Short mmCIF file of C-alpha atoms in Angstrom, two decimals:
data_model
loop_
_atom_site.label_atom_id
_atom_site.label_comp_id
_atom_site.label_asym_id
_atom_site.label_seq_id
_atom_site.Cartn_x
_atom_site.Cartn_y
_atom_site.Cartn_z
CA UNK A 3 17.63 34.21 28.34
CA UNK A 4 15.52 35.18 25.29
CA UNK A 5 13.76 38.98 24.92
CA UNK A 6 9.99 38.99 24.03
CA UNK A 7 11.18 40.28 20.72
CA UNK A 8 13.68 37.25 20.34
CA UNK A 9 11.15 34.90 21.23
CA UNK A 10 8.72 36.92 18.81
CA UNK A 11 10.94 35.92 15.68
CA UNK A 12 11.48 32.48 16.85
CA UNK A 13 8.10 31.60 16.84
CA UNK A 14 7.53 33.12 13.78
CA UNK A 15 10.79 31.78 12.01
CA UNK A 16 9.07 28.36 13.41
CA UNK A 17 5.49 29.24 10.90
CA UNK A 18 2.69 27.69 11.76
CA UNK A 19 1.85 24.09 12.86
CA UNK A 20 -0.77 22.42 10.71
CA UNK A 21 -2.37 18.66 11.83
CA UNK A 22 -2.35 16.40 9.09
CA UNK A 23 -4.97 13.66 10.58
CA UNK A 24 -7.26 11.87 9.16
CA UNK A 25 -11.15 12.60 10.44
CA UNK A 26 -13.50 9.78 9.91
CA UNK A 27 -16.78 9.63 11.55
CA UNK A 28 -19.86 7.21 11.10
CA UNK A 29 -21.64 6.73 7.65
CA UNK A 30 -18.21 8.69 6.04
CA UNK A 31 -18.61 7.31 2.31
CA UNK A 32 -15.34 7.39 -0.05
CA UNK A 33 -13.81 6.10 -3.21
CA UNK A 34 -10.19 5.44 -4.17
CA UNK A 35 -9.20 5.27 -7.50
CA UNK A 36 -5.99 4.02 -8.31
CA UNK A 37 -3.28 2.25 -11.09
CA UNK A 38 -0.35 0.52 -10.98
CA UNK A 39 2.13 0.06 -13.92
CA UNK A 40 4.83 -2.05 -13.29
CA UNK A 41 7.59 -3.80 -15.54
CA UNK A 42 10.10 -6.57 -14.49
CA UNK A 43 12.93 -8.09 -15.70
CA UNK A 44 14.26 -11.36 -14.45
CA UNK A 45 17.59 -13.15 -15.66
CA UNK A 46 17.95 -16.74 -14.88
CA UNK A 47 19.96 -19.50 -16.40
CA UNK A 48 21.29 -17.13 -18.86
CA UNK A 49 17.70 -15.71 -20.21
CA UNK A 50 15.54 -12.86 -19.87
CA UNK A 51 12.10 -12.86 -18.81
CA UNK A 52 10.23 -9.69 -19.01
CA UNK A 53 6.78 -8.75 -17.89
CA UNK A 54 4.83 -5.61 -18.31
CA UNK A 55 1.56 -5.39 -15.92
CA UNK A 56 -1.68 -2.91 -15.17
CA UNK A 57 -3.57 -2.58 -12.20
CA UNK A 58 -6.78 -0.38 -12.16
CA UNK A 59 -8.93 -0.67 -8.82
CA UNK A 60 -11.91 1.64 -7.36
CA UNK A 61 -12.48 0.76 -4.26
CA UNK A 62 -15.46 1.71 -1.80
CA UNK A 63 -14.70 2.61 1.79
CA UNK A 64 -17.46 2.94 4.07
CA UNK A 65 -17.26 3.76 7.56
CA UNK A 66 -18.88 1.29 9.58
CA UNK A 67 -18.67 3.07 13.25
CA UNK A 68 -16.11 5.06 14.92
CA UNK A 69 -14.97 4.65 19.46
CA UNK A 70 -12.05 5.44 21.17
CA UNK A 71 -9.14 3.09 19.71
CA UNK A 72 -11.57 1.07 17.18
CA UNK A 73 -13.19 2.53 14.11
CA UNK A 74 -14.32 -0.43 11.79
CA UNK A 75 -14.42 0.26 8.20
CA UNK A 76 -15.99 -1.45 5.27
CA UNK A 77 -13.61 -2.10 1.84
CA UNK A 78 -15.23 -3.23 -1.22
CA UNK A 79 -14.39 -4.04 -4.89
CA UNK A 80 -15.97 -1.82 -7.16
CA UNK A 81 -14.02 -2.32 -9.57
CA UNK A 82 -10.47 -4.71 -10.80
CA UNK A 83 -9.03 -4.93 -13.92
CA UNK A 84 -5.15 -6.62 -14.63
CA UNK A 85 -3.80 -6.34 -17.87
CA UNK A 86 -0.88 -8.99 -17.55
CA UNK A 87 -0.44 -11.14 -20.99
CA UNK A 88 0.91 -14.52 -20.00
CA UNK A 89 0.43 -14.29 -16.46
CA UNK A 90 -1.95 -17.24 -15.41
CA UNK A 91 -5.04 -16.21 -13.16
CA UNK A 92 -4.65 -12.47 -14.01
CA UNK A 93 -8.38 -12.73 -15.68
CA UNK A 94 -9.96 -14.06 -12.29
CA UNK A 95 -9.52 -10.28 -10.88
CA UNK A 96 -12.84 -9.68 -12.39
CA UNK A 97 -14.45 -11.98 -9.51
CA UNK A 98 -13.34 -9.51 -7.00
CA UNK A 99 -16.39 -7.74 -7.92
CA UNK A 100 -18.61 -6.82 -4.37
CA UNK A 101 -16.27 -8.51 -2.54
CA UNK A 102 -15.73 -7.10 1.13
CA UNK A 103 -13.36 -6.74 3.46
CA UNK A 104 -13.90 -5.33 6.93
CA UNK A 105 -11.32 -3.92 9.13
CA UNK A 106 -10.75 -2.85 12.84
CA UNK A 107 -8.35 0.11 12.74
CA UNK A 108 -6.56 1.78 16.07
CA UNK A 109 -6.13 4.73 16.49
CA UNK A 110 -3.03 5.11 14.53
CA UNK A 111 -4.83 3.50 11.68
CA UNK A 112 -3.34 0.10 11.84
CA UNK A 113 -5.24 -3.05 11.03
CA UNK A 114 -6.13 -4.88 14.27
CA UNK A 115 -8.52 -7.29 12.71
CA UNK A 116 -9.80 -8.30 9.14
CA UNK A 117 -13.21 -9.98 7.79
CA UNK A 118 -14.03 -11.44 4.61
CA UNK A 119 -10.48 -12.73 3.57
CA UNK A 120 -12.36 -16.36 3.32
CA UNK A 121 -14.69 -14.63 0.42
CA UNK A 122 -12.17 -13.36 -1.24
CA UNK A 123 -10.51 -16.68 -1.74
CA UNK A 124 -13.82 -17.82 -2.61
CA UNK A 125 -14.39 -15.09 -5.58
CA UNK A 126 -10.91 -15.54 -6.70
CA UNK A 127 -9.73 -19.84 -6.65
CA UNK A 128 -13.21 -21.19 -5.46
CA UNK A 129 -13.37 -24.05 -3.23
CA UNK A 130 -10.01 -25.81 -4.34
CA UNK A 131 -7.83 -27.40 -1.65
CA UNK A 132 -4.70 -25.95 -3.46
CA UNK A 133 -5.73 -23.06 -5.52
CA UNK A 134 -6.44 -21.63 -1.80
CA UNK A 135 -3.48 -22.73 -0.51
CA UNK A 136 -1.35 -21.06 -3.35
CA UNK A 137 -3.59 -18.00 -3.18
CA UNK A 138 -3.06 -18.27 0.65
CA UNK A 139 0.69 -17.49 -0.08
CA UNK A 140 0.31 -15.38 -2.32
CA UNK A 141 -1.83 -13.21 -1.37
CA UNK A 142 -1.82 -13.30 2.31
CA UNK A 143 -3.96 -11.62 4.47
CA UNK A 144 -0.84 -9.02 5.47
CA UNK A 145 -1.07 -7.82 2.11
CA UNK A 146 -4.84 -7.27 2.20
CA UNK A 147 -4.12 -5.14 5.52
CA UNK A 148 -1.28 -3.52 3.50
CA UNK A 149 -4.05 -1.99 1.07
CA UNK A 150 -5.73 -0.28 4.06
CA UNK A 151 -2.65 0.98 4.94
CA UNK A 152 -1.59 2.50 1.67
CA UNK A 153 -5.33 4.20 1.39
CA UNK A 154 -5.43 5.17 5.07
CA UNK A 155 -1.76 7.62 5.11
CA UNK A 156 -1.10 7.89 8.57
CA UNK A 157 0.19 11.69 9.63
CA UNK A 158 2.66 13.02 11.98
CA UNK A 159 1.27 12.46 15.65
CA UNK A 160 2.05 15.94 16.34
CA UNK A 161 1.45 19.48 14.18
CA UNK A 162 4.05 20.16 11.89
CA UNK A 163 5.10 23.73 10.25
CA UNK A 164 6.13 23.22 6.48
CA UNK A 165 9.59 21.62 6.33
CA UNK A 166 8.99 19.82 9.12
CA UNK A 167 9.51 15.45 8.45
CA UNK A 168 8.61 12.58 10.29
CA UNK A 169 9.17 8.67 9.96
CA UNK A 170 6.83 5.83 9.08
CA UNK A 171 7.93 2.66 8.90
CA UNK A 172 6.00 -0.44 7.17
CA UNK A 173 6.61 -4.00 7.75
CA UNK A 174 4.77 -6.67 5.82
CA UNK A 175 4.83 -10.03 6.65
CA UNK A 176 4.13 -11.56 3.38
CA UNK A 177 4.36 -15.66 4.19
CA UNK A 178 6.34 -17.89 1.71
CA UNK A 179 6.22 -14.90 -0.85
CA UNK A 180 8.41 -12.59 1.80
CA UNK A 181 9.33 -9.98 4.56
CA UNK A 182 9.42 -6.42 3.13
CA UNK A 183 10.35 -3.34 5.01
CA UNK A 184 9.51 0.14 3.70
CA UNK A 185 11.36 2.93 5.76
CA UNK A 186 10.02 6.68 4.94
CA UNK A 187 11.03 9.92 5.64
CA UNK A 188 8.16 12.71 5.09
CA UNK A 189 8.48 16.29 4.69
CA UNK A 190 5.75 18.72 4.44
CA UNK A 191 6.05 21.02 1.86
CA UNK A 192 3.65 23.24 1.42
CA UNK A 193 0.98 24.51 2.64
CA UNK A 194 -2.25 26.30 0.57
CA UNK A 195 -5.37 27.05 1.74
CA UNK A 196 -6.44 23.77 3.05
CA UNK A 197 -4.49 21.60 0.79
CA UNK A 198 -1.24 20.22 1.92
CA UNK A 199 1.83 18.59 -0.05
CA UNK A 200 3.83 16.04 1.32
CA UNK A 201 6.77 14.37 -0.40
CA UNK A 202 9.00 10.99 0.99
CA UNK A 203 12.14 9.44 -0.07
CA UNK A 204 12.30 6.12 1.32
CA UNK A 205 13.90 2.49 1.40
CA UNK A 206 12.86 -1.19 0.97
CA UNK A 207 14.32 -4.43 2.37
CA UNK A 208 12.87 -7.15 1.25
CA UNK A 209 14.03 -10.63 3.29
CA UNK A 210 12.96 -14.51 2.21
CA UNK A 211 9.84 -15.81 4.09
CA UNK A 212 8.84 -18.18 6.49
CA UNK A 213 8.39 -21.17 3.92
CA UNK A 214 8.04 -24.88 5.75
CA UNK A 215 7.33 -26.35 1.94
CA UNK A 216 3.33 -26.24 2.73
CA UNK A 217 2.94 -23.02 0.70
CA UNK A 218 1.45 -24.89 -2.18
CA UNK A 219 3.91 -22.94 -4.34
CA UNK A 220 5.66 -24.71 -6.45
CA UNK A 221 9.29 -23.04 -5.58
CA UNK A 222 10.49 -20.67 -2.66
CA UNK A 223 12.98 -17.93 -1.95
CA UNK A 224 15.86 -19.03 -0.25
CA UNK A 225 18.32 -16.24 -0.37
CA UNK A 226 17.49 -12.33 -1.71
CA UNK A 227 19.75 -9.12 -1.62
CA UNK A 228 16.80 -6.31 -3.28
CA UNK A 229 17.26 -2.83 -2.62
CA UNK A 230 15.26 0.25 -4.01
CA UNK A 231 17.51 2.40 -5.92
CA UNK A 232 14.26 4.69 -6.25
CA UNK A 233 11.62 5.36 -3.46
CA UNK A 234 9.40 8.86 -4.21
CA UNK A 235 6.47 10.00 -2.98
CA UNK A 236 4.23 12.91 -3.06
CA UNK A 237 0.86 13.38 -1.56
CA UNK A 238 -1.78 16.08 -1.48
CA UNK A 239 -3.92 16.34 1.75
CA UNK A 240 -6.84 18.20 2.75
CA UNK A 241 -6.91 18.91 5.86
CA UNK A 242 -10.32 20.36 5.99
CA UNK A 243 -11.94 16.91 4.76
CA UNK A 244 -9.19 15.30 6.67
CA UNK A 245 -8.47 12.79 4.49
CA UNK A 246 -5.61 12.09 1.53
CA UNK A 247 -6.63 13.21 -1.66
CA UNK A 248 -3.73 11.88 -4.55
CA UNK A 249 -1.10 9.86 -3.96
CA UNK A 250 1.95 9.51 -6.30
CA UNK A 251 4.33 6.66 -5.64
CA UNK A 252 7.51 6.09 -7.67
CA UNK A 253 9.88 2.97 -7.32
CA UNK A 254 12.90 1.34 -8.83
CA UNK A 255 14.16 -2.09 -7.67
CA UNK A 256 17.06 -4.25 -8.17
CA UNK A 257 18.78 -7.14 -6.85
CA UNK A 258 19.59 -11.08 -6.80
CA UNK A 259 17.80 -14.03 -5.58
CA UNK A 260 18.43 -17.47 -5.40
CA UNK A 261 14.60 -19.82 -6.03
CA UNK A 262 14.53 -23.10 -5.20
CA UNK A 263 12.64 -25.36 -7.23
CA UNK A 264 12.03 -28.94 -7.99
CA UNK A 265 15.02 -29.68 -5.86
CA UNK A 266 17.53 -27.23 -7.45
CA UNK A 267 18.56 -24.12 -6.65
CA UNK A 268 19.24 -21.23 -9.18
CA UNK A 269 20.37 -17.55 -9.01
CA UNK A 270 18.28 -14.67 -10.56
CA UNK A 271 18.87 -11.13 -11.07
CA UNK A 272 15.42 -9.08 -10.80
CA UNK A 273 14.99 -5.40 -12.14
CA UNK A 274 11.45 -3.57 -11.44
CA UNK A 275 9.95 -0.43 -12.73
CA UNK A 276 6.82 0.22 -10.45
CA UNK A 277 4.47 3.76 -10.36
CA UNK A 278 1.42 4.07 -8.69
CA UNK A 279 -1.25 6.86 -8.52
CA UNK A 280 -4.37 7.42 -6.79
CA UNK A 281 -7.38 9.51 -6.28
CA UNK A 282 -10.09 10.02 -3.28
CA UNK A 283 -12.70 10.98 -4.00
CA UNK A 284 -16.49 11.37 -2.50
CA UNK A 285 -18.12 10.54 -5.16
CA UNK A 286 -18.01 6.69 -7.01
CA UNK A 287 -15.79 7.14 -10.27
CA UNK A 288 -17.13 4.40 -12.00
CA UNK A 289 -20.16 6.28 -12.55
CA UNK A 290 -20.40 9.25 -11.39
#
């Protein structure tokens, strides 16, 4: 049985418990600002393919109304910009312009239900029977839920003292493109004043998808073995706004795949470089 003063250092060996939710209440107004670099390798049939991409996005979050279990949120397009030479389409990312999404979220900040994916595919491919259907797979809807997800960091259910971790795990059903699995371990790190920093290590699975040969793509995964030899994150919240404020997201990939095209089937061995950053922020970047 414990003493008082026992119990005394326990609790403060334990340090305080801090609640790293997110607080979003009706007519909340937010931007995040964010870039991806990424550069891939791909060996097949003895060559080497290499492409070097940019992402820049600001995107507009508006809260549309906030009950018990549902709080509906508006995404939109402020701005889209991918700097990809050689890769067909990349310009059309310009159209995304004003386009909206609207989501459903629970209360563990999960996509329940999505508007506006029609539009997009509108803005991007137009009214073509097969540019959609391509653009179908993809870009899926799943991965248009995964952006809320990545801008909406869910927290530990319960207060956690610094050093304490949790678990999140992501699973994104991509269509004929792929399965991926992202399995993270947080920690918090520090605490000051009302900023907090998180970090994560994590891993990804990736598995071949669900592909009947009505994608409209013009090959399919059949086999893949792609592991993350990288996965770091950091993450800066303020728990006062209760909201994330920078992201930082670090991954290495490698692996083989066998693609199966025009009836034959070759092997490929894939290497990607991939960092992302972002920024929330209150007020509209683009011109403010």
């Amino acid at each position: 049985m414990f003493t008082a003063p026992v119990l005394a250092l326990l609790i403060a060996a334990q340090g305080d418990a801090h609640t790293l939710q997110w607080k979003l209440k009706e007519g909340d107004v937010f931007y995040n600002k964010s870039s991806v670099i990424m550069d891939q390798k791909i060996e097949v049939l003895g060559q080497k393919v290499e492409q070097k991409m940019g992402i820049k996005s600001v995107l507009k979050f508006k809260v549309k109304s906030v009950k018990a279990g549902e709080t509906v949120v508006e995404m939109t397009y402020v701005e889209m910009t991918v700097d990809a030479p050689n890769l067909p389409g990349a310009n059309a990312a310009g159209n995304l312009k004003g386009v909206t999404f609207t989501a459903t979220l629970s209360d563990k900040l999960e996509v329940t239900k999505l508007d506006g994916y029609e539009k997009f595919l509108d803005a991007v491919v137009g009214e073509g029977a097969a540019e959609r259907k391509m653009m179908k797979a993809m870009m899926p809807q799943a991965a248009v839920k995964q952006m809320f997800a990545q801008t909406f960091l869910a927290g530990p259910a319960k207060p956690v003292a610094v050093g304490g971790t949790w678990d999140r795990t992501t699973a994104v059903a991509m269509g004929a493109m792929g399965n991926v699995e992202t399995k993270e371990k947080y920690t918090l790190d520090a605490v000051k004043g009302d900023l907090a920093t998180l970090s994560a290590k994590g891993d990804l699975k990736f598995k071949p998808g669900d592909d009947n040969g009505d994608s409209g793509l013009p090959f399919k995964i059949t086999a893949a073995d792609l592991k993350a030899d990288k996965y770091a994150a950091t993450h800066t919240f303020n728990m006062k706004a209760g909201r994330v404020t920078e992201s930082k997201i670090e991954m290495d990939l490698s692996g083989t795949m066998s693609i199966e095209a025009m009836g034959q089937t070759v092997d490929a061995k894939l290497t990607m470089k991939m960092k992302t950053v972002g920024v929330i922020t209150d007020k509209n970047p683009v011109v403010d």
